PDB file of C-alpha atoms and ligand atoms in Angstrom:
ATOM      1  CA  MET A  29     -22.878  10.202   9.860  1.00 95.00           C
ATOM      2  CA  PRO A  30     -19.663   9.599   7.833  1.00 97.00           C
ATOM      3  CA  ILE A  31     -19.737  10.827   4.215  1.00 98.00           C
ATOM      4  CA  ALA A  32     -18.120   9.181   1.160  1.00 98.00           C
ATOM      5  CA  LEU A  33     -17.895  10.608  -2.371  1.00 98.00           C
ATOM      6  CA  ILE A  34     -17.141   8.152  -5.198  1.00 98.00           C
ATOM      7  CA  THR A  35     -16.452   8.849  -8.885  1.00 98.00           C
ATOM      8  CA  GLY A  36     -17.581   6.575 -11.721  1.00 98.00           C
ATOM      9  CA  CYS A  37     -20.530   4.916  -9.951  1.00 98.00           C
ATOM     10  CA  SER A  38     -22.480   3.928 -13.078  1.00 98.00           C
ATOM     11  CA  SER A  39     -21.089   0.372 -12.982  1.00 98.00           C
ATOM     12  CA  GLY A  40     -18.441  -2.046 -11.733  1.00 98.00           C
ATOM     13  CA  ILE A  41     -16.201  -1.232  -8.793  1.00 98.00           C
ATOM     14  CA  GLY A  42     -17.594   2.296  -8.258  1.00 98.00           C
ATOM     15  CA  HIS A  43     -21.199   1.107  -8.176  1.00 98.00           C
ATOM     16  CA  ALA A  44     -20.356  -1.755  -5.805  1.00 98.00           C
ATOM     17  CA  LEU A  45     -18.327   0.529  -3.526  1.00 98.00           C
ATOM     18  CA  ALA A  46     -21.218   3.003  -3.381  1.00 98.00           C
ATOM     19  CA  HIS A  47     -23.518   0.231  -2.117  1.00 98.00           C
ATOM     20  CA  ALA A  48     -20.895  -1.159   0.271  1.00 98.00           C
ATOM     21  CA  PHE A  49     -20.223   2.218   1.900  1.00 98.00           C
ATOM     22  CA  LYS A  50     -23.978   2.877   2.139  1.00 98.00           C
ATOM     23  CA  ASN A  51     -24.457  -0.510   3.830  1.00 98.00           C
ATOM     24  CA  ALA A  52     -21.584   0.329   6.186  1.00 98.00           C
ATOM     25  CA  GLY A  53     -23.497   3.394   7.385  1.00 98.00           C
ATOM     26  CA  TYR A  54     -22.066   6.151   5.195  1.00 98.00           C
ATOM     27  CA  ASP A  55     -23.981   8.900   3.435  1.00 97.00           C
ATOM     28  CA  VAL A  56     -22.758   8.298  -0.127  1.00 98.00           C
ATOM     29  CA  TRP A  57     -22.409  10.967  -2.779  1.00 98.00           C
ATOM     30  CA  ALA A  58     -22.466   8.664  -5.819  1.00 98.00           C
ATOM     31  CA  THR A  59     -21.308  10.441  -8.968  1.00 98.00           C
ATOM     32  CA  ALA A  60     -21.637   9.431 -12.637  1.00 98.00           C
ATOM     33  CA  ARG A  61     -21.262  11.272 -15.919  1.00 98.00           C
ATOM     34  CA  LYS A  62     -24.522  10.295 -17.646  1.00 98.00           C
ATOM     35  CA  VAL A  63     -27.899  11.716 -16.566  1.00 98.00           C
ATOM     36  CA  GLU A  64     -29.629   8.339 -16.860  1.00 98.00           C
ATOM     37  CA  ASP A  65     -27.056   6.792 -14.473  1.00 98.00           C
ATOM     38  CA  VAL A  66     -27.482   9.697 -12.048  1.00 98.00           C
ATOM     39  CA  ALA A  67     -31.259   9.100 -12.094  1.00 98.00           C
ATOM     40  CA  ARG A  68     -30.750   5.365 -11.451  1.00 98.00           C
ATOM     41  CA  LEU A  69     -28.339   6.047  -8.568  1.00 98.00           C
ATOM     42  CA  HIS A  70     -30.848   8.491  -7.102  1.00 98.00           C
ATOM     43  CA  ALA A  71     -33.553   5.783  -7.327  1.00 98.00           C
ATOM     44  CA  GLU A  72     -31.158   3.393  -5.515  1.00 98.00           C
ATOM     45  CA  GLY A  73     -31.136   5.783  -2.565  1.00 96.00           C
ATOM     46  CA  PHE A  74     -27.898   7.684  -3.111  1.00 98.00           C
ATOM     47  CA  PHE A  75     -27.258  11.368  -3.054  1.00 97.00           C
ATOM     48  CA  ALA A  76     -26.485  11.193  -6.796  1.00 98.00           C
ATOM     49  CA  LEU A  77     -24.536  13.842  -8.695  1.00 97.00           C
ATOM     50  CA  GLU A  78     -23.611  14.302 -12.351  1.00 98.00           C
ATOM     51  CA  LEU A  79     -19.824  14.436 -12.628  1.00 98.00           C
ATOM     52  CA  ASP A  80     -17.566  13.886 -15.613  1.00 98.00           C
ATOM     53  CA  VAL A  81     -14.193  13.875 -13.857  1.00 98.00           C
ATOM     54  CA  THR A  82     -12.558  15.645 -16.817  1.00 98.00           C
ATOM     55  CA  ASP A  83     -15.009  18.576 -16.629  1.00 98.00           C
ATOM     56  CA  ALA A  84     -13.228  21.453 -14.869  1.00 98.00           C
ATOM     57  CA  ALA A  85     -16.398  23.575 -14.578  1.00 98.00           C
ATOM     58  CA  ALA A  86     -18.317  20.677 -12.949  1.00 97.00           C
ATOM     59  CA  LEU A  87     -15.475  20.181 -10.467  1.00 97.00           C
ATOM     60  CA  ALA A  88     -15.411  23.876  -9.597  1.00 97.00           C
ATOM     61  CA  ALA A  89     -19.196  23.767  -9.028  1.00 96.00           C
ATOM     62  CA  LEU A  90     -18.790  20.686  -6.800  1.00 96.00           C
ATOM     63  CA  ALA A  91     -16.055  22.390  -4.760  1.00 95.00           C
ATOM     64  CA  GLU A  92     -18.292  25.456  -4.335  1.00 96.00           C
ATOM     65  CA  ARG A  93     -21.237  23.309  -3.274  1.00 94.00           C
ATOM     66  CA  LEU A  94     -19.112  21.461  -0.700  1.00 94.00           C
ATOM     67  CA  ALA A  95     -17.755  24.757   0.617  1.00 94.00           C
ATOM     68  CA  GLN A  96     -21.301  26.093   1.105  1.00 96.00           C
ATOM     69  CA  ASP A  97     -22.461  22.817   2.653  1.00 93.00           C
ATOM     70  CA  GLY A  98     -19.541  22.924   5.077  1.00 94.00           C
ATOM     71  CA  SER A  99     -19.975  19.427   6.493  1.00 92.00           C
ATOM     72  CA  GLY A 100     -16.858  17.900   4.906  1.00 97.00           C
ATOM     73  CA  ILE A 101     -16.027  14.492   3.413  1.00 98.00           C
ATOM     74  CA  ASP A 102     -14.623  11.424   5.223  1.00 98.00           C
ATOM     75  CA  VAL A 103     -13.723   9.325   2.177  1.00 98.00           C
ATOM     76  CA  LEU A 104     -13.068  10.319  -1.450  1.00 98.00           C
ATOM     77  CA  ILE A 105     -12.684   7.419  -3.902  1.00 99.00           C
ATOM     78  CA  ASN A 106     -11.053   8.299  -7.227  1.00 99.00           C
ATOM     79  CA  ASN A 107     -12.408   5.330  -9.160  1.00 98.00           C
ATOM     80  CA  ALA A 108     -13.513   6.577 -12.622  1.00 98.00           C
ATOM     81  CA  GLY A 109     -11.316   5.181 -15.369  1.00 98.00           C
ATOM     82  CA  TYR A 110     -11.094   3.179 -18.573  1.00 97.00           C
ATOM     83  CA  GLY A 111      -8.529   1.215 -20.571  1.00 97.00           C
ATOM     84  CA  ALA A 112      -7.216   2.733 -23.810  1.00 97.00           C
ATOM     85  CA  ILE A 113      -6.245  -0.597 -25.359  1.00 97.00           C
ATOM     86  CA  GLY A 114      -4.392  -0.766 -28.672  1.00 97.00           C
ATOM     87  CA  PRO A 115      -0.948  -0.313 -30.214  1.00 97.00           C
ATOM     88  CA  LEU A 116       0.890   2.613 -28.622  1.00 96.00           C
ATOM     89  CA  LEU A 117       1.925   4.241 -31.883  1.00 96.00           C
ATOM     90  CA  ASP A 118      -1.497   3.860 -33.535  1.00 96.00           C
ATOM     91  CA  GLY A 119      -3.235   5.984 -30.908  1.00 94.00           C
ATOM     92  CA  GLY A 120      -0.342   8.399 -30.501  1.00 95.00           C
ATOM     93  CA  ALA A 121      -0.325  11.443 -28.244  1.00 97.00           C
ATOM     94  CA  GLU A 122      -4.059  12.141 -28.610  1.00 97.00           C
ATOM     95  CA  THR A 123      -5.029   8.729 -27.185  1.00 97.00           C
ATOM     96  CA  ILE A 124      -2.505   9.118 -24.379  1.00 98.00           C
ATOM     97  CA  ARG A 125      -3.788  12.620 -23.595  1.00 98.00           C
ATOM     98  CA  ARG A 126      -7.412  11.444 -23.356  1.00 98.00           C
ATOM     99  CA  GLN A 127      -6.412   8.439 -21.226  1.00 98.00           C
ATOM    100  CA  PHE A 128      -4.431  10.635 -18.851  1.00 98.00           C
ATOM    101  CA  GLU A 129      -7.230  13.250 -18.664  1.00 98.00           C
ATOM    102  CA  THR A 130      -9.519  10.613 -17.099  1.00 98.00           C
ATOM    103  CA  ASN A 131      -7.206   8.181 -15.306  1.00 98.00           C
ATOM    104  CA  VAL A 132      -4.492  10.563 -14.072  1.00 99.00           C
ATOM    105  CA  PHE A 133      -5.206  14.302 -14.265  1.00 98.00           C
ATOM    106  CA  ALA A 134      -8.693  13.798 -12.807  1.00 98.00           C
ATOM    107  CA  VAL A 135      -7.231  12.037  -9.744  1.00 98.00           C
ATOM    108  CA  VAL A 136      -5.327  15.250  -9.016  1.00 98.00           C
ATOM    109  CA  GLU A 137      -8.096  17.653  -9.981  1.00 98.00           C
ATOM    110  CA  VAL A 138     -10.907  15.884  -8.084  1.00 98.00           C
ATOM    111  CA  THR A 139      -8.716  15.612  -4.973  1.00 98.00           C
ATOM    112  CA  ARG A 140      -7.723  19.276  -5.318  1.00 97.00           C
ATOM    113  CA  ALA A 141     -11.380  20.314  -5.539  1.00 97.00           C
ATOM    114  CA  LEU A 142     -12.293  18.249  -2.473  1.00 97.00           C
ATOM    115  CA  LEU A 143      -9.260  18.975  -0.309  1.00 98.00           C
ATOM    116  CA  PRO A 144     -10.937  21.645   1.867  1.00 97.00           C
ATOM    117  CA  ALA A 145     -13.853  19.246   2.515  1.00 98.00           C
ATOM    118  CA  LEU A 146     -11.430  16.385   3.276  1.00 98.00           C
ATOM    119  CA  ARG A 147      -9.495  18.552   5.742  1.00 98.00           C
ATOM    120  CA  ILE A 148     -12.662  19.345   7.716  1.00 98.00           C
ATOM    121  CA  ARG A 149     -13.050  15.644   8.617  1.00 97.00           C
ATOM    122  CA  GLN A 150      -9.401  14.508   8.475  1.00 98.00           C
ATOM    123  CA  GLY A 151     -10.526  12.380   5.577  1.00 98.00           C
ATOM    124  CA  LEU A 152      -9.117   9.574   3.441  1.00 98.00           C
ATOM    125  CA  VAL A 153      -8.375   9.621  -0.306  1.00 98.00           C
ATOM    126  CA  VAL A 154      -8.615   6.212  -2.007  1.00 99.00           C
ATOM    127  CA  ASN A 155      -7.005   6.081  -5.451  1.00 99.00           C
ATOM    128  CA  ILE A 156      -7.935   3.119  -7.643  1.00 99.00           C
ATOM    129  CA  GLY A 157      -4.735   2.159  -9.475  1.00 98.00           C
ATOM    130  CA  SER A 158      -4.055  -1.223 -11.070  1.00 98.00           C
ATOM    131  CA  VAL A 159      -1.492  -4.011 -11.180  1.00 98.00           C
ATOM    132  CA  SER A 160      -1.178  -2.829 -14.803  1.00 98.00           C
ATOM    133  CA  GLY A 161       0.786   0.107 -13.393  1.00 98.00           C
ATOM    134  CA  LEU A 162       3.523  -2.364 -12.424  1.00 98.00           C
ATOM    135  CA  PHE A 163       3.149  -5.166 -14.967  1.00 98.00           C
ATOM    136  CA  VAL A 164       3.213  -3.835 -18.535  1.00 97.00           C
ATOM    137  CA  THR A 165       1.731  -5.867 -21.385  1.00 97.00           C
ATOM    138  CA  PRO A 166       1.724  -5.233 -25.141  1.00 98.00           C
ATOM    139  CA  PHE A 167      -1.278  -3.360 -26.587  1.00 97.00           C
ATOM    140  CA  ALA A 168      -1.955  -1.786 -23.188  1.00 98.00           C
ATOM    141  CA  GLY A 169       1.037   0.570 -22.923  1.00 97.00           C
ATOM    142  CA  VAL A 170      -1.146   3.681 -22.648  1.00 98.00           C
ATOM    143  CA  TYR A 171      -3.372   2.236 -19.912  1.00 98.00           C
ATOM    144  CA  CYS A 172      -0.352   0.797 -18.043  1.00 98.00           C
ATOM    145  CA  ALA A 173       1.393   4.193 -18.243  1.00 98.00           C
ATOM    146  CA  SER A 174      -1.678   5.891 -16.795  1.00 98.00           C
ATOM    147  CA  LYS A 175      -1.830   3.487 -13.852  1.00 98.00           C
ATOM    148  CA  ALA A 176       1.939   3.763 -13.277  1.00 98.00           C
ATOM    149  CA  ALA A 177       1.351   7.516 -13.080  1.00 98.00           C
ATOM    150  CA  VAL A 178      -1.535   6.999 -10.625  1.00 99.00           C
ATOM    151  CA  HIS A 179       0.833   4.955  -8.469  1.00 98.00           C
ATOM    152  CA  ALA A 180       3.513   7.683  -8.436  1.00 98.00           C
ATOM    153  CA  ILE A 181       0.956  10.434  -7.825  1.00 98.00           C
ATOM    154  CA  ASN A 182      -0.567   8.397  -5.007  1.00 98.00           C
ATOM    155  CA  GLU A 183       2.869   8.080  -3.345  1.00 98.00           C
ATOM    156  CA  GLY A 184       3.520  11.818  -3.545  1.00 98.00           C
ATOM    157  CA  MET A 185       0.022  12.684  -2.400  1.00 98.00           C
ATOM    158  CA  ARG A 186       0.272  10.386   0.612  1.00 98.00           C
ATOM    159  CA  MET A 187       3.319  12.190   1.994  1.00 98.00           C
ATOM    160  CA  GLU A 188       2.154  15.703   1.083  1.00 98.00           C
ATOM    161  CA  LEU A 189      -1.358  15.345   2.531  1.00 98.00           C
ATOM    162  CA  LYS A 190      -0.269  13.687   5.776  1.00 98.00           C
ATOM    163  CA  PRO A 191       0.682  16.946   7.547  1.00 98.00           C
ATOM    164  CA  LEU A 192      -2.724  18.357   6.483  1.00 98.00           C
ATOM    165  CA  GLY A 193      -4.416  15.480   8.321  1.00 98.00           C
ATOM    166  CA  VAL A 194      -5.632  13.744   5.147  1.00 98.00           C
ATOM    167  CA  ARG A 195      -4.685  10.090   4.600  1.00 98.00           C
ATOM    168  CA  VAL A 196      -4.124   8.462   1.204  1.00 98.00           C
ATOM    169  CA  MET A 197      -4.496   4.807   0.194  1.00 98.00           C
ATOM    170  CA  GLU A 198      -3.996   3.107  -3.183  1.00 99.00           C
ATOM    171  CA  VAL A 199      -5.972   0.086  -4.329  1.00 98.00           C
ATOM    172  CA  GLN A 200      -4.267  -2.040  -7.006  1.00 98.00           C
ATOM    173  CA  PRO A 201      -6.843  -4.466  -8.386  1.00 98.00           C
ATOM    174  CA  GLY A 202      -5.919  -7.465 -10.497  1.00 97.00           C
ATOM    175  CA  ALA A 203      -8.668  -8.927 -12.730  1.00 96.00           C
ATOM    176  CA  ILE A 204     -12.091  -7.926 -11.385  1.00 97.00           C
ATOM    177  CA  ASP A 205     -15.461  -8.959 -12.815  1.00 97.00           C
ATOM    178  CA  THR A 206     -16.851  -5.667 -14.250  1.00 97.00           C
ATOM    179  CA  ARG A 207     -17.733  -4.021 -17.589  1.00 95.00           C
ATOM    180  CA  PHE A 208     -14.111  -2.855 -17.893  1.00 96.00           C
ATOM    181  CA  ALA A 209     -13.264  -5.329 -20.691  1.00 95.00           C
ATOM    182  CA  ASP A 210     -16.348  -4.359 -22.755  1.00 95.00           C
ATOM    183  CA  ASN A 211     -15.244  -0.739 -22.619  1.00 95.00           C
ATOM    184  CA  ALA A 212     -11.611  -1.711 -23.331  1.00 96.00           C
ATOM    185  CA  GLY A 213     -12.798  -3.791 -26.294  1.00 96.00           C
ATOM    186  CA  ALA A 214     -14.694  -0.790 -27.675  1.00 96.00           C
ATOM    187  CA  GLN A 215     -11.536   1.348 -27.276  1.00 94.00           C
ATOM    188  CA  ALA A 216      -9.470  -1.318 -29.072  1.00 96.00           C
ATOM    189  CA  GLU A 217     -11.900  -1.433 -32.024  1.00 96.00           C
ATOM    190  CA  LEU A 218     -11.386   2.325 -32.502  1.00 93.00           C
ATOM    191  CA  LEU A 219      -7.710   1.665 -33.310  1.00 92.00           C
ATOM    192  CA  ILE A 220      -7.929  -1.656 -35.175  1.00 95.00           C
ATOM    193  CA  ALA A 221      -7.698  -0.676 -38.866  1.00 96.00           C
ATOM    194  CA  PRO A 222      -6.271  -2.271 -42.026  1.00 97.00           C
ATOM    195  CA  THR A 223      -3.908   0.714 -42.372  1.00 96.00           C
ATOM    196  CA  SER A 224      -2.223  -0.090 -39.027  1.00 97.00           C
ATOM    197  CA  PRO A 225       1.151  -1.890 -39.043  1.00 97.00           C
ATOM    198  CA  TRP A 226      -0.394  -4.074 -36.281  1.00 97.00           C
ATOM    199  CA  TRP A 227      -3.459  -5.136 -38.362  1.00 97.00           C
ATOM    200  CA  PRO A 228      -2.060  -8.717 -38.702  1.00 97.00           C
ATOM    201  CA  TRP A 229      -1.924  -8.945 -34.900  1.00 98.00           C
ATOM    202  CA  ARG A 230      -5.472  -7.646 -34.354  1.00 97.00           C
ATOM    203  CA  GLU A 231      -6.588 -10.830 -32.520  1.00 97.00           C
ATOM    204  CA  GLY A 232      -3.787 -10.195 -29.999  1.00 97.00           C
ATOM    205  CA  ILE A 233      -5.136  -6.680 -29.448  1.00 97.00           C
ATOM    206  CA  ARG A 234      -8.603  -8.111 -28.879  1.00 97.00           C
ATOM    207  CA  ALA A 235      -7.172 -10.718 -26.493  1.00 96.00           C
ATOM    208  CA  ARG A 236      -5.491  -7.952 -24.472  1.00 96.00           C
ATOM    209  CA  SER A 237      -8.771  -6.037 -24.241  1.00 96.00           C
ATOM    210  CA  ARG A 238     -10.334  -9.142 -22.635  1.00 95.00           C
ATOM    211  CA  ALA A 239      -7.403  -9.875 -20.294  1.00 92.00           C
ATOM    212  CA  SER A 240      -8.966  -8.152 -17.271  1.00 85.00           C
ATOM    213  CA  GLN A 241     -11.717 -10.776 -17.410  1.00 87.00           C
ATOM    214  CA  ASP A 242      -9.280 -13.697 -17.100  1.00 84.00           C
ATOM    215  CA  ARG A 243     -10.783 -15.675 -14.187  1.00 93.00           C
ATOM    216  CA  PRO A 244     -11.918 -12.393 -12.640  1.00 96.00           C
ATOM    217  CA  THR A 245     -12.510 -11.944  -8.940  1.00 97.00           C
ATOM    218  CA  PRO A 246     -16.037 -10.886  -7.889  1.00 98.00           C
ATOM    219  CA  VAL A 247     -16.344  -7.185  -7.182  1.00 98.00           C
ATOM    220  CA  SER A 248     -17.652  -8.019  -3.691  1.00 98.00           C
ATOM    221  CA  GLU A 249     -14.086  -9.025  -2.770  1.00 98.00           C
ATOM    222  CA  VAL A 250     -12.897  -5.496  -3.683  1.00 98.00           C
ATOM    223  CA  THR A 251     -15.593  -3.834  -1.595  1.00 98.00           C
ATOM    224  CA  ARG A 252     -14.898  -6.117   1.373  1.00 98.00           C
ATOM    225  CA  LYS A 253     -11.174  -5.314   1.380  1.00 98.00           C
ATOM    226  CA  VAL A 254     -11.591  -1.582   0.710  1.00 98.00           C
ATOM    227  CA  ILE A 255     -14.205  -1.067   3.432  1.00 98.00           C
ATOM    228  CA  GLU A 256     -12.117  -3.018   5.941  1.00 98.00           C
ATOM    229  CA  ALA A 257      -8.961  -1.031   5.109  1.00 98.00           C
ATOM    230  CA  ALA A 258     -10.708   2.364   4.948  1.00 98.00           C
ATOM    231  CA  GLN A 259     -12.204   1.904   8.408  1.00 95.00           C
ATOM    232  CA  ARG A 260      -8.884   1.198  10.122  1.00 97.00           C
ATOM    233  CA  ALA A 261      -7.600   4.031  12.326  1.00 93.00           C
ATOM    234  CA  THR A 262      -4.461   3.974  10.176  1.00 96.00           C
ATOM    235  CA  PRO A 263      -5.419   2.735   6.707  1.00 98.00           C
ATOM    236  CA  PRO A 264      -2.673   0.824   4.856  1.00 98.00           C
ATOM    237  CA  ALA A 265      -0.816   2.623   2.056  1.00 98.00           C
ATOM    238  CA  LEU A 266      -1.696  -0.142  -0.411  1.00 98.00           C
ATOM    239  CA  VAL A 267      -4.472  -2.679  -0.846  1.00 98.00           C
ATOM    240  CA  ARG A 268      -4.133  -5.391  -3.489  1.00 98.00           C
ATOM    241  CA  VAL A 269      -7.130  -7.476  -4.521  1.00 98.00           C
ATOM    242  CA  GLY A 270      -8.166  -9.749  -7.375  1.00 97.00           C
ATOM    243  CA  ASN A 271      -6.728 -12.407  -9.636  1.00 96.00           C
ATOM    244  CA  GLY A 272      -3.054 -11.685 -10.427  1.00 96.00           C
ATOM    245  CA  CYS A 273      -2.704  -8.855  -7.911  1.00 97.00           C
ATOM    246  CA  GLY A 274       0.118 -10.610  -6.040  1.00 97.00           C
ATOM    247  CA  ALA A 275       1.769 -12.692  -8.768  1.00 97.00           C
ATOM    248  CA  LEU A 276       2.019 -10.088 -11.553  1.00 97.00           C
ATOM    249  CA  PRO A 277       3.996  -7.448  -9.593  1.00 97.00           C
ATOM    250  CA  LEU A 278       6.303 -10.243  -8.373  1.00 97.00           C
ATOM    251  CA  LEU A 279       6.862 -11.514 -11.927  1.00 97.00           C
ATOM    252  CA  ALA A 280       7.605  -7.964 -13.107  1.00 97.00           C
ATOM    253  CA  ALA A 281      10.181  -7.547 -10.330  1.00 96.00           C
ATOM    254  CA  LEU A 282      11.867 -10.951 -10.467  1.00 97.00           C
ATOM    255  CA  VAL A 283      11.659 -12.453 -13.958  1.00 97.00           C
ATOM    256  CA  PRO A 284      14.346 -11.454 -16.485  1.00 98.00           C
ATOM    257  CA  THR A 285      12.984  -9.014 -19.090  1.00 97.00           C
ATOM    258  CA  ALA A 286      13.849 -11.144 -22.123  1.00 98.00           C
ATOM    259  CA  TRP A 287      11.957 -14.120 -20.665  1.00 98.00           C
ATOM    260  CA  LEU A 288       8.919 -12.032 -19.767  1.00 98.00           C
ATOM    261  CA  ASP A 289       8.920 -10.440 -23.243  1.00 98.00           C
ATOM    262  CA  ARG A 290       8.853 -13.896 -24.833  1.00 98.00           C
ATOM    263  CA  VAL A 291       5.929 -15.032 -22.670  1.00 97.00           C
ATOM    264  CA  LEU A 292       3.881 -11.866 -23.186  1.00 97.00           C
ATOM    265  CA  MET A 293       4.586 -11.628 -26.921  1.00 98.00           C
ATOM    266  CA  LYS A 294       3.440 -15.242 -27.325  1.00 98.00           C
ATOM    267  CA  ARG A 295       0.335 -14.601 -25.212  1.00 97.00           C
ATOM    268  CA  PHE A 296      -0.726 -11.732 -27.510  1.00 97.00           C
ATOM    269  CA  GLY A 297       0.403 -13.259 -30.827  1.00 97.00           C
ATOM    270  CA  LEU A 298       3.448 -11.033 -31.342  1.00 98.00           C
ATOM    271  CA  ASN A 299       5.723 -14.072 -31.725  1.00 96.00           C
ATOM    272  CA  GLN A 300       4.077 -14.744 -35.124  1.00 93.00           C
ATOM    273  CA  LYS A 301       5.739 -13.145 -38.152  1.00 90.00           C
ATOM    274  CA  HIS A 302       3.288 -11.799 -40.772  1.00 88.00           C
TER     275      HIS A 302
HETATM  276  N1  NAP B 415     -11.980  -4.473 -13.728  1.00 73.10           N
HETATM  277  C1  NAP B 415     -10.678  -4.675 -13.587  1.00 73.10           C
HETATM  278  O1  NAP B 415     -10.181  -5.806 -13.827  1.00 73.10           O
HETATM  279  C2  NAP B 415      -9.791  -3.563 -13.090  1.00 73.10           C
HETATM  280  C3  NAP B 415      -8.465  -3.887 -12.758  1.00 73.10           C
HETATM  281  C4  NAP B 415      -7.609  -2.887 -12.305  1.00 73.10           C
HETATM  282  C5  NAP B 415      -8.082  -1.587 -12.156  1.00 73.10           C
HETATM  283  N2  NAP B 415      -9.379  -1.277 -12.487  1.00 73.10           N
HETATM  284  C6  NAP B 415      -9.795   0.115 -12.320  1.00 73.10           C
HETATM  285  O2  NAP B 415     -11.005   0.181 -11.590  1.00 73.10           O
HETATM  286  C7  NAP B 415     -11.696   1.390 -11.908  1.00 73.10           C
HETATM  287  C8  NAP B 415     -13.146   1.063 -12.184  1.00 73.10           C
HETATM  288  O3  NAP B 415     -13.234   0.232 -13.335  1.00 73.10           O
HETATM  289  P1  NAP B 415     -14.291  -0.974 -13.460  1.00 73.10           P
HETATM  290  O4  NAP B 415     -13.527  -2.218 -13.550  1.00 73.10           O
HETATM  291  O5  NAP B 415     -15.347  -0.839 -12.427  1.00 73.10           O
HETATM  292  O6  NAP B 415     -14.863  -0.704 -14.930  1.00 73.10           O
HETATM  293  P2  NAP B 415     -16.271  -0.132 -15.433  1.00 73.10           P
HETATM  294  O7  NAP B 415     -17.377  -1.011 -15.003  1.00 73.10           O
HETATM  295  O8  NAP B 415     -16.061   0.123 -16.886  1.00 73.10           O
HETATM  296  O9  NAP B 415     -16.418   1.267 -14.647  1.00 73.10           O
HETATM  297  C9  NAP B 415     -15.691   2.407 -14.983  1.00 73.10           C
HETATM  298  C10 NAP B 415     -16.410   3.609 -14.437  1.00 73.10           C
HETATM  299  O10 NAP B 415     -15.642   4.796 -14.730  1.00 73.10           O
HETATM  300  C11 NAP B 415     -16.540   5.743 -15.297  1.00 73.10           C
HETATM  301  N3  NAP B 415     -15.878   6.763 -16.093  1.00 73.10           N
HETATM  302  C12 NAP B 415     -15.039   6.608 -17.145  1.00 73.10           C
HETATM  303  N4  NAP B 415     -14.663   7.827 -17.598  1.00 73.10           N
HETATM  304  C13 NAP B 415     -15.280   8.755 -16.814  1.00 73.10           C
HETATM  305  C14 NAP B 415     -15.294  10.170 -16.762  1.00 73.10           C
HETATM  306  N5  NAP B 415     -14.612  10.929 -17.637  1.00 73.10           N
HETATM  307  N6  NAP B 415     -16.016  10.792 -15.769  1.00 73.10           N
HETATM  308  C15 NAP B 415     -16.716  10.059 -14.892  1.00 73.10           C
HETATM  309  N7  NAP B 415     -16.767   8.718 -14.896  1.00 73.10           N
HETATM  310  C16 NAP B 415     -16.049   8.081 -15.850  1.00 73.10           C
HETATM  311  C17 NAP B 415     -17.511   4.898 -16.112  1.00 73.10           C
HETATM  312  O11 NAP B 415     -18.648   5.666 -16.466  1.00 73.10           O
HETATM  313  P3  NAP B 415     -19.468   5.425 -17.851  1.00 73.10           P
HETATM  314  O12 NAP B 415     -20.415   4.289 -17.568  1.00 73.10           O
HETATM  315  O13 NAP B 415     -20.157   6.734 -18.078  1.00 73.10           O
HETATM  316  O14 NAP B 415     -18.466   5.084 -18.907  1.00 73.10           O
HETATM  317  C18 NAP B 415     -17.795   3.805 -15.103  1.00 73.10           C
HETATM  318  O15 NAP B 415     -18.685   4.260 -14.118  1.00 73.10           O
HETATM  319  C19 NAP B 415     -10.949   1.995 -13.105  1.00 73.10           C
HETATM  320  O16 NAP B 415     -10.119   3.043 -12.642  1.00 73.10           O
HETATM  321  C20 NAP B 415     -10.109   0.838 -13.633  1.00 73.10           C
HETATM  322  O17 NAP B 415      -8.948   1.272 -14.288  1.00 73.10           O
HETATM  323  C21 NAP B 415     -10.237  -2.240 -12.956  1.00 73.10           C
END
């Protein structure tokens, strides 16, 4: 039976992908960082594992366990992630570091830990990026930077893993109906403070935290496209899915910067002087 391991299965895209791969006949190792989510995933019939993707010791233990098990992995999905929304300079290096620990460094470290298992089955790595890696908006610079980094890492990984027999595919979702915006909103509230130079524009920050839920596409559309692509003999390098996934990269490539700045600054209130 084919085996898939997915990170961040407590909710949203990860949870839906876990069910979709199970329904497609895979044995799914569904991982989550909270014990209560692991228990719930276990009750849903998964081989559930506790995994915070930033926890080096947990990753080493997982690699060891897979080595002892010896059966290998067909599909690894690096899905866990969150949006550090807020003014770039308010959060500073510490916010960027934490964002990159989860969204970027973990993509490398999880794949590194699972590489021997992936090689056994000539497996596939699926990296969940975002159109935000190509289309940068105000108050999301840190998140956009992390997904731009995922894109670049994905490209390098794809060419470097090919001679080892491991394939690599990036998924760039647009707006998808998940808890992402609730979590992004909570991140934004951490930075919104009267001492910030951007306090007068706080409603724009809040609007950006909700932007991923702008006419969002159902998560079932993501699972349908990912399963279909992952099961091809030669999976595509890139899968785009969800509201804005086609238009936003095109706008970023074709529209003059000054025009795009005006539109985006208006959208998030930065055209107002305070
Ligand atoms: N929804 C969208 O519109 C959209 C668009 C483009 C890209 N994406 C990407 O899609 C992926 C999934 O997001 P989602 O939309 O499904 O949002 P979500 O419902 O908030 O799910 C995010 C998942 O990541 C997990 N996670 C976060 N940090 C983690 C860590 N350190 N270790 C392990 N798990 C961790 C969360 O676990 P907890 O429950 O423990 O926090 C949760 O399971 C993310 O990479 C996101 O950037 C989403």
